[in-house]
């Protein structure tokens, strides 16, 4: 089984639920595909066994010995990545889009394009199996490609170690990185919450997934904060013919678990939240047969 846990918006509890599934005594391969804001490694604390450099495009670098201070690059940079301070042109790495226009325009050939190579993909072992995660450096792009690298590595480890369950913590939203995270997975668990914004994002997510053949389920987290909106979310799921397989109550113990760098299953296995998560996990696995 390759299960991707997704959400239309951030903050729904997607990573907390994924970490709980990863610590239910089964050896798994855990892939954190939220490369723009990876955080599962903070909870899982894996022993890093391999690190790979990820090249995310290029950035401009100015050779100050060659630069004549004509500021032509600054004038034409549509990303406002180049500024002049005391006659010296400086490139803001985060703002630079790597379009190469400045390098082409520079009359003194003072600008060189160099690889963006600060992003990394890490893999190793954690207490319940193996883990892979990517960390995209601020300002570096093509997160969908890094996600594809993480998933490919997770599948490689799964085959090598004989671990038949891959858990994917996908990025929020419905963009390129999400598509890269969920393509070809067997199961999709959509985590939502009873709020107007979450309901709107859930609608967009369900619409996106209509043409996906993966088995789909919905979990409503913190459902008791707004019973009326929870009912509206359930009605929306009926329209798309997707089952709500669990409703998790709000409980401060989930936050306490994260602060202690543990999943809720590890921190308090007998809590109401843990019991509901075990039921959800068993429901997902029952659909395999």
XYZ file of N, CA and C in Angstrom:
867
model
N 0.841 -1.201 0.000
C 0.000 0.000 0.000
C 0.872 1.246 0.000
N 0.499 2.199 -0.832
C 1.152 3.505 -0.840
C 0.064 4.539 -0.546
N 0.055 5.024 0.682
C -0.992 5.928 1.156
C -0.455 7.347 1.241
N -1.129 8.277 0.560
C -0.779 9.690 0.645
C -1.806 10.402 1.509
N -1.339 11.110 2.516
C -2.210 11.902 3.393
C -2.124 13.343 2.906
N -3.273 13.899 2.489
C -3.275 15.202 1.841
C -4.289 16.125 2.514
N -4.226 17.406 2.173
C -5.206 18.375 2.663
C -5.238 19.549 1.710
N -6.393 20.144 1.540
C -6.517 21.290 0.659
C -5.868 22.534 1.220
N -5.684 22.601 2.543
C -5.065 23.742 3.193
C -4.128 23.261 4.285
N -3.221 24.132 4.689
C -2.327 23.791 5.774
C -3.005 23.913 7.129
N -2.454 23.248 8.120
C -2.952 23.379 9.490
C -4.114 22.488 9.851
N -4.444 21.518 9.002
C -5.580 20.637 9.315
C -5.184 19.463 10.207
N -3.895 19.243 10.407
C -3.446 18.112 11.220
C -2.934 16.950 10.390
N -2.667 17.194 9.119
C -2.215 16.150 8.200
C -0.945 15.453 8.699
N 0.042 16.228 9.099
C 1.318 15.642 9.532
C 1.171 14.898 10.853
N 0.316 15.398 11.740
C 0.079 14.704 13.020
C -0.535 13.333 12.772
N -1.456 13.267 11.826
C -2.104 11.995 11.509
C -1.119 11.045 10.834
N -0.320 11.566 9.920
C 0.678 10.729 9.253
C 1.662 10.155 10.260
N 2.115 10.974 11.193
C 3.071 10.486 12.200
C 2.441 9.420 13.080
N 1.142 9.546 13.350
C 0.446 8.526 14.141
C 0.422 7.201 13.389
N 0.071 7.243 12.112
C 0.051 6.019 11.295
C 1.437 5.379 11.246
N 2.478 6.208 11.215
C 3.842 5.698 11.079
C 4.345 5.012 12.343
N 3.644 5.174 13.451
C 4.100 4.601 14.724
C 3.080 3.632 15.310
N 2.364 2.933 14.450
C 1.394 1.931 14.905
C 1.968 0.523 14.816
N 3.263 0.406 15.144
C 3.937 -0.880 15.315
C 4.249 -1.621 14.023
N 3.801 -1.136 12.882
C 4.166 -1.756 11.622
C 5.378 -1.030 11.048
N 6.333 -1.787 10.532
C 7.489 -1.192 9.877
C 7.057 -0.592 8.541
N 7.374 0.669 8.323
C 6.918 1.381 7.133
C 8.061 2.188 6.525
N 7.830 2.675 5.321
C 8.684 3.695 4.724
C 7.887 4.995 4.776
N 8.444 5.988 5.433
C 7.773 7.270 5.613
C 8.426 8.305 4.702
N 7.614 8.939 3.842
C 8.136 9.931 2.900
C 7.482 11.275 3.176
N 8.270 12.250 3.606
C 7.767 13.606 3.817
C 7.968 14.373 2.514
N 6.873 14.512 1.747
C 6.929 15.181 0.449
C 6.567 16.660 0.535
N 6.359 17.162 1.742
C 6.103 18.596 1.907
C 7.448 19.306 1.942
N 8.136 19.301 0.799
C 9.538 19.727 0.757
C 9.729 21.217 1.026
N 8.674 22.019 0.825
C 8.790 23.451 1.112
C 8.769 23.733 2.608
N 8.195 22.807 3.388
C 8.111 23.004 4.839
C 8.134 21.649 5.540
N 9.172 20.868 5.270
C 9.282 19.534 5.871
C 9.415 19.640 7.386
N 8.631 18.830 8.118
C 8.719 18.892 9.583
C 8.613 17.532 10.264
N 8.270 16.480 9.519
C 8.121 15.174 10.157
C 9.432 14.674 10.772
N 10.558 15.081 10.194
C 11.843 14.623 10.743
C 12.074 15.150 12.154
N 11.405 16.250 12.497
C 11.534 16.791 13.858
C 10.922 15.824 14.866
N 9.811 15.197 14.491
C 9.142 14.240 15.365
C 9.826 12.876 15.316
N 10.185 12.445 14.106
C 10.710 11.086 13.933
C 12.194 10.959 14.240
N 12.921 12.080 14.137
C 14.347 12.108 14.467
C 15.113 10.952 13.821
N 15.080 10.845 12.497
C 15.752 9.713 11.839
C 17.267 9.820 11.901
N 17.921 8.665 11.858
C 19.370 8.613 11.698
C 19.663 8.720 10.206
N 20.261 9.815 9.793
C 20.505 10.051 8.375
C 21.617 9.130 7.880
N 21.297 8.357 6.841
C 22.260 7.420 6.273
C 22.741 7.847 4.884
N 21.973 8.692 4.225
C 22.351 9.147 2.887
C 21.779 10.540 2.637
N 22.569 11.393 2.029
C 22.128 12.743 1.661
C 22.488 12.997 0.201
N 21.508 13.499 -0.545
C 21.733 13.815 -1.951
C 21.482 15.298 -2.195
N 22.335 15.894 -3.007
C 22.170 17.291 -3.392
C 21.092 17.374 -4.469
N 20.202 18.347 -4.326
C 19.172 18.583 -5.337
C 19.464 19.909 -6.026
N 19.625 19.873 -7.332
C 19.898 21.076 -8.115
C 18.576 21.671 -8.566
N 18.268 22.857 -8.090
C 16.988 23.500 -8.386
C 17.211 24.737 -9.244
N 17.558 24.536 -10.498
C 17.743 25.661 -11.393
C 19.065 26.389 -11.158
N 19.100 27.654 -11.561
C 20.327 28.441 -11.464
C 20.051 29.819 -10.860
N 21.115 30.478 -10.466
C 21.012 31.845 -9.952
C 22.172 32.665 -10.512
N 21.984 33.963 -10.530
C 23.007 34.863 -11.072
C 24.021 35.247 -9.992
N 25.279 35.300 -10.393
C 26.360 35.746 -9.510
C 27.179 36.789 -10.277
N 27.466 37.913 -9.635
C 28.183 39.005 -10.285
C 29.654 39.010 -9.855
N 30.532 38.984 -10.824
C 31.973 39.099 -10.574
C 32.291 40.592 -10.431
N 32.551 41.015 -9.206
C 32.754 42.440 -8.934
C 34.012 42.998 -9.599
N 34.962 42.132 -9.920
C 36.174 42.599 -10.595
C 35.888 42.988 -12.042
N 34.870 42.361 -12.635
C 34.515 42.648 -14.025
C 33.404 43.694 -14.144
N 32.591 43.822 -13.108
C 31.424 44.716 -13.154
C 31.869 46.182 -13.287
N 31.248 46.890 -14.239
C 31.575 48.313 -14.455
C 30.568 49.245 -13.794
N 29.539 48.657 -13.164
C 28.531 49.477 -12.489
C 27.569 50.166 -13.430
N 27.358 49.610 -14.624
C 26.443 50.241 -15.590
C 24.983 50.098 -15.175
N 24.683 49.124 -14.327
C 23.352 48.888 -13.757
C 22.311 48.483 -14.804
N 22.764 48.017 -15.952
C 21.838 47.537 -16.977
C 21.070 46.313 -16.471
N 21.744 45.472 -15.724
C 21.110 44.277 -15.158
C 19.987 44.658 -14.193
N 20.251 45.654 -13.359
C 19.249 46.127 -12.409
C 18.035 46.692 -13.134
N 18.279 47.425 -14.207
C 17.194 48.057 -14.955
C 16.264 47.028 -15.587
N 16.819 45.934 -16.090
C 16.010 44.974 -16.843
C 15.521 43.785 -16.013
N 16.006 43.635 -14.792
C 15.566 42.492 -13.975
C 14.110 42.670 -13.560
N 13.216 41.846 -14.097
C 11.782 41.970 -13.804
C 11.408 41.397 -12.451
N 12.372 40.746 -11.800
C 12.106 40.170 -10.481
C 12.665 41.047 -9.356
N 13.225 42.199 -9.721
C 13.835 43.105 -8.737
C 14.851 42.389 -7.860
N 15.595 41.481 -8.483
C 16.574 40.696 -7.725
C 17.937 41.369 -7.654
N 18.135 42.438 -8.441
C 19.435 43.106 -8.478
C 19.291 44.544 -7.994
N 20.145 44.921 -7.083
C 20.141 46.289 -6.561
C 21.563 46.823 -6.532
N 21.666 48.127 -6.441
C 22.980 48.754 -6.419
C 23.173 49.486 -5.093
N 24.254 49.152 -4.407
C 24.580 49.788 -3.131
C 25.985 50.379 -3.240
N 26.039 51.693 -3.136
C 27.322 52.398 -3.263
C 28.050 52.030 -4.559
N 27.263 51.915 -5.638
C 27.840 51.619 -6.946
C 28.166 50.164 -7.191
N 27.862 49.306 -6.222
C 28.148 47.877 -6.369
C 26.829 47.124 -6.582
N 26.723 46.373 -7.663
C 25.505 45.609 -7.966
C 25.510 44.294 -7.193
N 24.378 44.023 -6.545
C 24.258 42.832 -5.697
C 23.012 42.052 -6.102
N 23.115 40.722 -6.118
C 21.990 39.849 -6.462
C 21.372 39.279 -5.190
N 20.043 39.412 -5.077
C 19.303 38.777 -3.991
C 18.983 37.347 -4.429
N 19.626 36.362 -3.804
C 19.493 34.965 -4.226
C 18.052 34.476 -4.179
N 17.300 34.920 -3.181
C 15.929 34.439 -3.026
C 15.036 34.991 -4.128
N 15.275 36.243 -4.525
C 14.434 36.855 -5.556
C 14.819 36.431 -6.965
N 16.059 36.026 -7.161
C 16.537 35.665 -8.499
C 15.798 34.446 -9.026
N 15.238 34.563 -10.236
C 14.468 33.477 -10.847
C 15.314 32.622 -11.780
N 16.546 32.987 -11.992
C 17.418 32.206 -12.851
C 17.084 32.305 -14.328
N 16.507 33.419 -14.754
C 16.062 33.562 -16.147
C 17.210 33.809 -17.123
N 18.367 34.188 -16.629
C 19.592 34.404 -17.420
C 19.606 35.706 -18.232
N 18.563 36.521 -18.141
C 18.527 37.744 -18.936
C 19.683 38.668 -18.594
N 19.958 38.814 -17.307
C 21.029 39.717 -16.883
C 22.374 39.271 -17.441
N 22.614 37.946 -17.454
C 23.881 37.425 -17.965
C 24.020 37.696 -19.465
N 22.896 37.633 -20.180
C 22.919 37.888 -21.625
C 23.141 39.379 -21.927
N 22.583 40.241 -21.074
C 22.651 41.677 -21.325
C 23.969 42.318 -20.886
N 24.625 41.729 -19.907
C 25.805 42.364 -19.304
C 26.897 42.620 -20.342
N 27.249 43.879 -20.606
C 28.248 44.199 -21.638
C 29.662 43.768 -21.253
N 29.918 43.623 -19.957
C 31.268 43.252 -19.526
C 31.382 41.769 -19.156
N 30.305 41.021 -19.410
C 30.291 39.575 -19.108
C 30.673 39.306 -17.649
N 30.118 40.136 -16.768
C 30.456 40.011 -15.345
C 29.504 39.086 -14.594
N 28.440 38.639 -15.269
C 27.420 37.834 -14.584
C 27.487 36.388 -15.060
N 27.568 35.480 -14.106
C 27.623 34.043 -14.389
C 26.424 33.359 -13.731
N 25.872 32.354 -14.405
C 24.788 31.569 -13.826
C 25.387 30.333 -13.165
N 25.090 30.143 -11.886
C 25.610 28.985 -11.146
C 24.444 28.166 -10.605
N 24.642 26.876 -10.386
C 23.546 26.007 -9.935
C 23.038 26.384 -8.542
N 21.712 26.302 -8.368
C 21.115 26.356 -7.027
C 21.285 24.976 -6.412
N 22.174 24.834 -5.456
C 22.515 23.496 -4.965
C 22.468 23.373 -3.436
N 21.625 24.181 -2.812
C 21.553 24.121 -1.348
C 20.470 23.167 -0.842
N 19.531 22.807 -1.718
C 18.461 21.901 -1.308
C 19.015 20.475 -1.163
N 18.379 19.682 -0.295
C 18.873 18.337 -0.013
C 17.731 17.329 0.103
N 18.053 16.073 -0.208
C 17.163 14.960 0.099
C 17.898 14.031 1.057
N 17.240 13.721 2.174
C 17.849 12.868 3.196
C 17.064 11.561 3.308
N 17.771 10.491 3.598
C 17.109 9.211 3.880
C 17.848 8.502 4.999
N 17.108 7.692 5.741
C 17.710 6.976 6.856
C 16.686 6.150 7.609
N 17.004 5.833 8.845
C 16.154 4.960 9.658
C 15.525 5.741 10.802
N 14.252 5.403 11.095
C 13.618 5.915 12.315
C 13.046 4.731 13.073
N 12.460 4.967 14.204
C 12.113 3.897 15.133
C 11.084 2.901 14.587
N 10.387 3.245 13.525
C 9.411 2.321 12.954
C 9.682 2.024 11.487
N 10.926 2.130 11.076
C 11.236 1.787 9.694
C 12.219 2.732 9.059
N 11.932 3.126 7.835
C 12.806 3.983 7.055
C 12.097 5.300 6.739
N 12.883 6.348 6.530
C 12.301 7.657 6.248
C 13.087 8.380 5.166
N 12.352 9.080 4.304
C 12.943 9.923 3.266
C 12.270 11.287 3.334
N 13.048 12.340 3.235
C 12.442 13.672 3.184
C 13.332 14.634 2.425
N 12.697 15.613 1.800
C 13.428 16.641 1.078
C 13.266 17.981 1.768
N 14.262 18.828 1.638
C 14.201 20.177 2.193
C 14.629 21.160 1.110
N 13.650 21.899 0.617
C 13.906 22.878 -0.431
C 14.379 24.177 0.206
N 15.546 24.626 -0.205
C 16.110 25.868 0.330
C 15.237 27.055 -0.082
N 14.991 28.018 0.814
C 14.219 29.205 0.441
C 14.770 29.868 -0.818
N 13.877 30.162 -1.763
C 14.278 30.788 -3.010
C 14.567 29.808 -4.119
N 14.759 28.528 -3.787
C 14.979 27.511 -4.809
C 13.637 26.909 -5.210
N 13.520 26.518 -6.476
C 12.207 26.159 -7.019
C 12.178 24.736 -7.553
N 11.115 24.437 -8.323
C 10.875 23.105 -8.891
C 10.665 22.063 -7.792
N 9.790 22.396 -6.814
C 9.548 21.492 -5.699
C 8.938 20.180 -6.160
N 8.164 20.208 -7.270
C 7.579 18.974 -7.780
C 8.637 17.960 -8.168
N 9.750 18.440 -8.712
C 10.841 17.550 -9.094
C 11.510 16.935 -7.867
N 11.685 17.718 -6.810
C 12.263 17.194 -5.574
C 11.317 16.170 -4.943
N 10.011 16.440 -5.001
C 9.024 15.475 -4.501
C 9.162 14.147 -5.246
N 9.320 14.210 -6.566
C 9.482 12.992 -7.367
C 10.723 12.213 -6.936
N 11.798 12.937 -6.589
C 13.007 12.282 -6.096
C 12.748 11.569 -4.778
N 12.005 12.227 -3.880
C 11.688 11.630 -2.573
C 10.869 10.363 -2.754
N 9.862 10.425 -3.618
C 9.010 9.252 -3.839
C 9.777 8.109 -4.488
N 10.633 8.441 -5.441
C 11.430 7.402 -6.085
C 12.349 6.708 -5.081
N 12.950 7.494 -4.200
C 13.829 6.923 -3.173
C 13.035 6.059 -2.204
N 11.821 6.507 -1.848
C 10.981 5.733 -0.928
C 10.626 4.381 -1.528
N 10.295 4.367 -2.807
C 9.968 3.104 -3.467
C 11.186 2.191 -3.566
N 12.335 2.789 -3.827
C 13.576 2.006 -3.874
C 13.837 1.329 -2.538
N 13.687 2.083 -1.451
C 13.905 1.531 -0.109
C 12.861 0.470 0.210
N 11.608 0.714 -0.174
C 10.531 -0.239 0.067
C 10.847 -1.594 -0.555
N 11.320 -1.587 -1.789
C 11.652 -2.839 -2.476
C 12.873 -3.504 -1.854
N 13.881 -2.697 -1.527
C 15.118 -3.249 -0.982
C 14.921 -3.854 0.403
N 14.118 -3.180 1.239
C 13.935 -3.616 2.623
C 12.733 -4.542 2.808
N 11.949 -4.730 1.761
C 10.772 -5.593 1.876
C 9.669 -4.991 2.725
N 9.560 -3.657 2.713
C 8.523 -2.960 3.474
C 7.405 -2.573 2.510
N 6.222 -3.176 2.694
C 5.167 -3.016 1.683
C 4.237 -1.835 1.938
N 4.521 -1.035 2.982
C 3.690 0.134 3.262
C 4.531 1.402 3.160
N 4.105 2.297 2.249
C 4.739 3.609 2.113
C 3.720 4.665 2.517
N 4.087 5.496 3.493
C 3.235 6.592 3.945
C 3.804 7.903 3.429
N 2.959 8.684 2.770
C 3.400 9.948 2.188
C 2.692 11.105 2.881
N 3.470 11.995 3.471
C 2.925 13.246 3.997
C 3.042 14.257 2.877
N 1.932 14.536 2.206
C 1.945 15.384 1.011
C 1.859 16.855 1.384
N 2.280 17.739 0.487
C 2.151 19.175 0.749
C 0.697 19.610 0.660
N 0.315 20.685 1.347
C -1.063 21.182 1.241
C -1.308 21.824 -0.115
N -2.593 22.019 -0.435
C -2.943 22.683 -1.687
C -3.206 21.693 -2.803
N -3.302 22.222 -4.031
C -3.590 21.370 -5.187
C -2.613 21.671 -6.332
N -1.430 22.135 -6.003
C -0.471 22.529 -7.014
C 0.410 21.395 -7.507
N 1.481 21.779 -8.190
C 2.399 20.833 -8.817
C 2.978 19.838 -7.812
N 3.392 20.327 -6.642
C 4.009 19.449 -5.641
C 3.036 18.377 -5.167
N 1.753 18.739 -5.015
C 0.761 17.741 -4.609
C 0.582 16.694 -5.703
N 0.443 17.135 -6.951
C 0.263 16.196 -8.058
C 1.415 15.204 -8.092
N 2.627 15.704 -7.907
C 3.796 14.834 -7.890
C 3.749 13.855 -6.717
N 3.123 14.267 -5.607
C 3.060 13.431 -4.401
C 2.063 12.284 -4.514
N 0.997 12.479 -5.299
C -0.110 11.516 -5.276
C -0.248 10.683 -6.548
N 0.477 11.012 -7.586
C 0.335 10.266 -8.843
C 0.707 8.794 -8.640
N -0.230 7.918 -8.951
C 0.032 6.491 -8.888
C -0.105 5.837 -7.530
N -0.513 6.572 -6.497
C -0.658 5.948 -5.172
C -1.916 5.089 -5.132
N -1.939 4.118 -4.231
C -3.108 3.235 -4.131
C -4.222 3.853 -3.309
N -3.855 4.678 -2.308
C -4.857 5.227 -1.390
C -4.596 6.702 -1.118
N -5.686 7.460 -0.975
C -5.604 8.892 -0.661
C -6.484 9.193 0.536
N -5.875 9.725 1.580
C -6.626 10.145 2.755
C -6.621 11.669 2.809
N -7.806 12.263 2.700
C -7.926 13.721 2.702
C -8.317 14.176 4.097
N -7.484 15.022 4.693
C -7.737 15.533 6.036
C -8.320 16.941 5.919
N -9.461 17.154 6.548
C -10.079 18.471 6.527
C -10.527 18.829 7.939
N -11.137 19.993 8.079
C -11.615 20.460 9.380
C -12.877 21.286 9.171
N -13.648 21.494 10.219
C -14.906 22.243 10.074
C -14.700 23.751 10.090
N -14.214 24.281 8.973
C -14.082 25.722 8.805
C -14.491 26.057 7.382
N -14.864 27.299 7.159
C -15.320 27.711 5.823
C -14.196 27.556 4.804
N -12.987 27.975 5.171
C -11.869 27.877 4.229
C -11.515 26.427 3.935
N -11.540 25.577 4.965
C -11.217 24.165 4.767
C -12.263 23.482 3.882
N -13.522 23.834 4.076
C -14.575 23.253 3.240
C -14.393 23.653 1.782
N -14.062 24.922 1.546
C -13.827 25.395 0.181
C -12.651 24.666 -0.449
N -11.564 24.502 0.305
C -10.392 23.810 -0.216
C -10.666 22.324 -0.420
N -11.488 21.747 0.443
C -11.867 20.345 0.272
C -12.626 20.155 -1.034
N -13.507 21.081 -1.339
C -14.268 21.009 -2.583
C -13.333 21.020 -3.794
N -12.338 21.905 -3.766
C -11.366 21.974 -4.875
C -10.557 20.674 -4.964
N -10.200 20.131 -3.801
C -9.410 18.899 -3.781
C -10.208 17.728 -4.337
N -11.459 17.588 -3.899
C -12.298 16.490 -4.382
C -12.563 16.611 -5.876
N -12.703 17.844 -6.335
C -12.898 18.056 -7.769
C -11.661 17.626 -8.550
N -10.479 17.970 -8.032
C -9.226 17.581 -8.665
C -9.090 16.061 -8.737
N -9.529 15.374 -7.675
C -9.289 13.937 -7.560
C -10.322 13.082 -8.280
N -11.316 13.699 -8.893
C -12.389 12.920 -9.521
C -11.864 11.940 -10.568
N -10.794 12.303 -11.265
C -10.275 11.433 -12.321
C -9.160 10.511 -11.852
N -8.900 10.500 -10.540
C -7.888 9.602 -9.990
C -8.528 8.276 -9.599
N -7.854 7.184 -9.936
C -8.405 5.859 -9.635
C -8.077 5.380 -8.224
N -7.251 6.117 -7.494
C -6.890 5.735 -6.123
C -8.136 5.669 -5.247
N -8.103 4.784 -4.238
C -9.183 4.760 -3.245
C -9.086 6.027 -2.409
N -10.223 6.662 -2.161
C -10.240 7.964 -1.486
C -11.085 7.910 -0.228
N -10.598 8.557 0.822
C -11.297 8.645 2.095
C -11.120 10.060 2.643
N -12.040 10.443 3.509
C -11.952 11.755 4.167
C -11.989 11.557 5.671
N -11.164 12.334 6.371
C -11.185 12.397 7.830
C -11.424 13.847 8.226
N -12.351 14.056 9.142
C -12.629 15.414 9.639
C -11.941 15.570 10.991
N -10.920 16.400 11.028
C -10.175 16.641 12.263
C -10.819 17.796 13.038
N -10.778 17.701 14.359
C -11.355 18.733 15.245
C -12.836 18.977 14.908
N -13.530 17.895 14.614
C -14.911 17.993 14.134
C -15.847 18.659 15.129
N -15.541 18.550 16.421
C -16.446 19.048 17.448
C -16.367 20.559 17.651
N -15.450 21.227 16.946
C -15.355 22.681 17.076
C -16.513 23.391 16.379
N -17.113 22.742 15.388
C -18.265 23.320 14.690
C -19.112 22.198 14.107
N -20.054 21.675 14.891
C -20.903 20.573 14.411
C -21.653 20.908 13.121
N -22.095 22.141 12.974
C -22.845 22.518 11.765
C -21.964 22.420 10.522
N -20.739 22.942 10.610
C -19.835 22.863 9.464
C -19.380 21.427 9.211
N -19.282 20.643 10.262
C -18.955 19.226 10.086
C -20.027 18.540 9.253
N -21.282 18.854 9.537
C -22.392 18.295 8.758
C -22.306 18.737 7.299
N -21.946 20.003 7.079
C -21.813 20.505 5.706
C -20.681 19.782 4.962
N -19.591 19.514 5.663
C -18.478 18.786 5.059
C -18.916 17.368 4.680
N -19.673 16.736 5.557
C -20.158 15.381 5.271
C -21.083 15.369 4.050
N -21.913 16.382 3.931
C -22.814 16.475 2.778
C -22.021 16.689 1.486
N -20.959 17.481 1.564
C -20.113 17.707 0.403
C -19.469 16.396 -0.047
N -19.012 15.598 0.907
C -18.378 14.317 0.572
C -19.373 13.368 -0.106
N -20.631 13.428 0.302
C -21.655 12.591 -0.329
C -21.830 12.953 -1.799
N -21.737 14.247 -2.094
C -21.883 14.699 -3.485
C -20.794 14.074 -4.362
N -19.582 13.961 -3.826
C -18.463 13.392 -4.580
C -18.331 11.883 -4.365
N -19.244 11.312 -3.605
C -19.250 9.867 -3.331
C -17.938 9.395 -2.699
N -17.461 10.168 -1.726
C -16.252 9.818 -0.983
C -16.629 9.623 0.483
N -16.191 8.521 1.059
C -16.584 8.171 2.422
C -15.818 8.959 3.478
N -16.546 9.440 4.486
C -15.922 9.997 5.690
C -15.694 8.827 6.631
N -14.441 8.441 6.824
C -14.147 7.228 7.594
C -13.736 7.522 9.028
N -13.734 8.797 9.405
C -13.383 9.106 10.787
C -13.591 10.571 11.116
N -13.907 10.818 12.379
C -14.036 12.187 12.891
C -13.250 12.260 14.199
N -12.225 13.121 14.186
C -11.308 13.216 15.313
C -11.653 14.453 16.138
N -11.838 14.297 17.441
C -12.161 15.465 18.273
C -10.943 16.335 18.524
N -11.188 17.593 18.875
C -10.101 18.477 19.275
C -9.598 18.050 20.638
N -8.279 17.968 20.792
C -7.695 17.585 22.078
C -6.300 18.187 22.182
N -6.053 18.918 23.253
C -4.756 19.556 23.474
C -3.621 18.535 23.556
N -3.940 17.291 23.831
C -2.914 16.265 23.975
C -2.133 16.077 22.673
N -2.748 16.386 21.538
C -2.050 16.280 20.249
C -0.901 17.285 20.195
N -1.166 18.499 20.663
C -0.118 19.527 20.707
C 0.985 19.116 21.678
N 0.594 18.586 22.826
C 1.584 18.145 23.819
C 2.487 17.058 23.242
N 1.902 16.173 22.444
C 2.691 15.112 21.811
C 3.732 15.705 20.869
N 3.317 16.687 20.060
C 4.244 17.303 19.116
C 5.385 18.016 19.853
N 5.040 18.705 20.945
C 6.057 19.421 21.723
C 7.095 18.441 22.265
N 6.643 17.234 22.585
C 7.532 16.203 23.115
C 8.162 15.344 22.021
N 7.980 15.765 20.761
C 8.557 15.079 19.604
C 8.144 13.615 19.540
N 6.852 13.406 19.768
C 6.276 12.073 19.661
C 4.960 12.154 18.893
N 4.571 11.029 18.307
C 3.240 10.975 17.721
C 2.234 10.816 18.855
N 0.980 11.108 18.580
C -0.052 10.961 19.606
C -0.179 9.505 20.053
N 0.076 8.574 19.146
C 0.022 7.150 19.479
C 1.081 6.799 20.515
N 2.259 7.385 20.365
C 3.341 7.122 21.316
C 3.123 7.864 22.627
N 2.657 9.088 22.533
C 2.538 9.945 23.708
C 1.392 9.515 24.618
N 0.254 9.197 24.020
C -0.907 8.781 24.808
C -1.755 7.810 23.984
N -1.365 6.541 23.962
C -2.050 5.555 23.117
C -3.499 5.285 23.504
N -3.872 5.662 24.720
C -5.239 5.406 25.175
C -6.151 6.625 25.080
N -5.655 7.714 24.506
C -6.479 8.910 24.364
C -7.588 8.665 23.345
N -8.621 9.494 23.414
C -9.735 9.378 22.471
C -9.236 9.560 21.037
N -8.297 10.496 20.848
C -7.742 10.743 19.512
C -7.010 9.503 18.996
N -6.197 8.887 19.849
C -5.442 7.697 19.439
C -6.376 6.552 19.072
N -7.400 6.367 19.863
C -8.362 5.290 19.586
C -9.045 5.505 18.236
N -9.430 6.761 17.948
C -10.078 7.059 16.671
C -9.102 6.872 15.507
N -7.863 7.275 15.689
C -6.874 7.107 14.629
C -6.613 5.631 14.333
N -6.608 4.797 15.365
C -6.436 3.351 15.151
C -7.594 2.783 14.350
N -8.800 3.262 14.628
C -9.974 2.818 13.868
C -9.860 3.232 12.403
N -9.405 4.463 12.183
C -9.246 4.963 10.809
C -8.212 4.129 10.064
N -7.086 3.860 10.723
C -6.029 3.061 10.109
C -6.532 1.660 9.756
N -7.264 1.056 10.664
C -7.811 -0.286 10.405
C -8.820 -0.265 9.268
N -9.595 0.809 9.182
C -10.576 0.937 8.087
C -9.870 1.012 6.741
N -8.817 1.805 6.673
C -8.070 1.927 5.415
C -7.508 0.579 5.016
N -6.932 -0.131 5.968
C -6.343 -1.432 5.663
C -7.376 -2.486 5.304
N -8.582 -2.332 5.827
C -9.635 -3.318 5.506
C -10.048 -3.235 4.045
N -9.852 -2.062 3.417
C -10.223 -1.905 2.011
C -9.226 -2.607 1.084
N -8.127 -3.084 1.614
C -7.131 -3.752 0.788
C -7.583 -5.138 0.355
N -8.548 -5.697 1.087
C -8.890 -7.096 0.851
C -10.266 -7.221 0.231
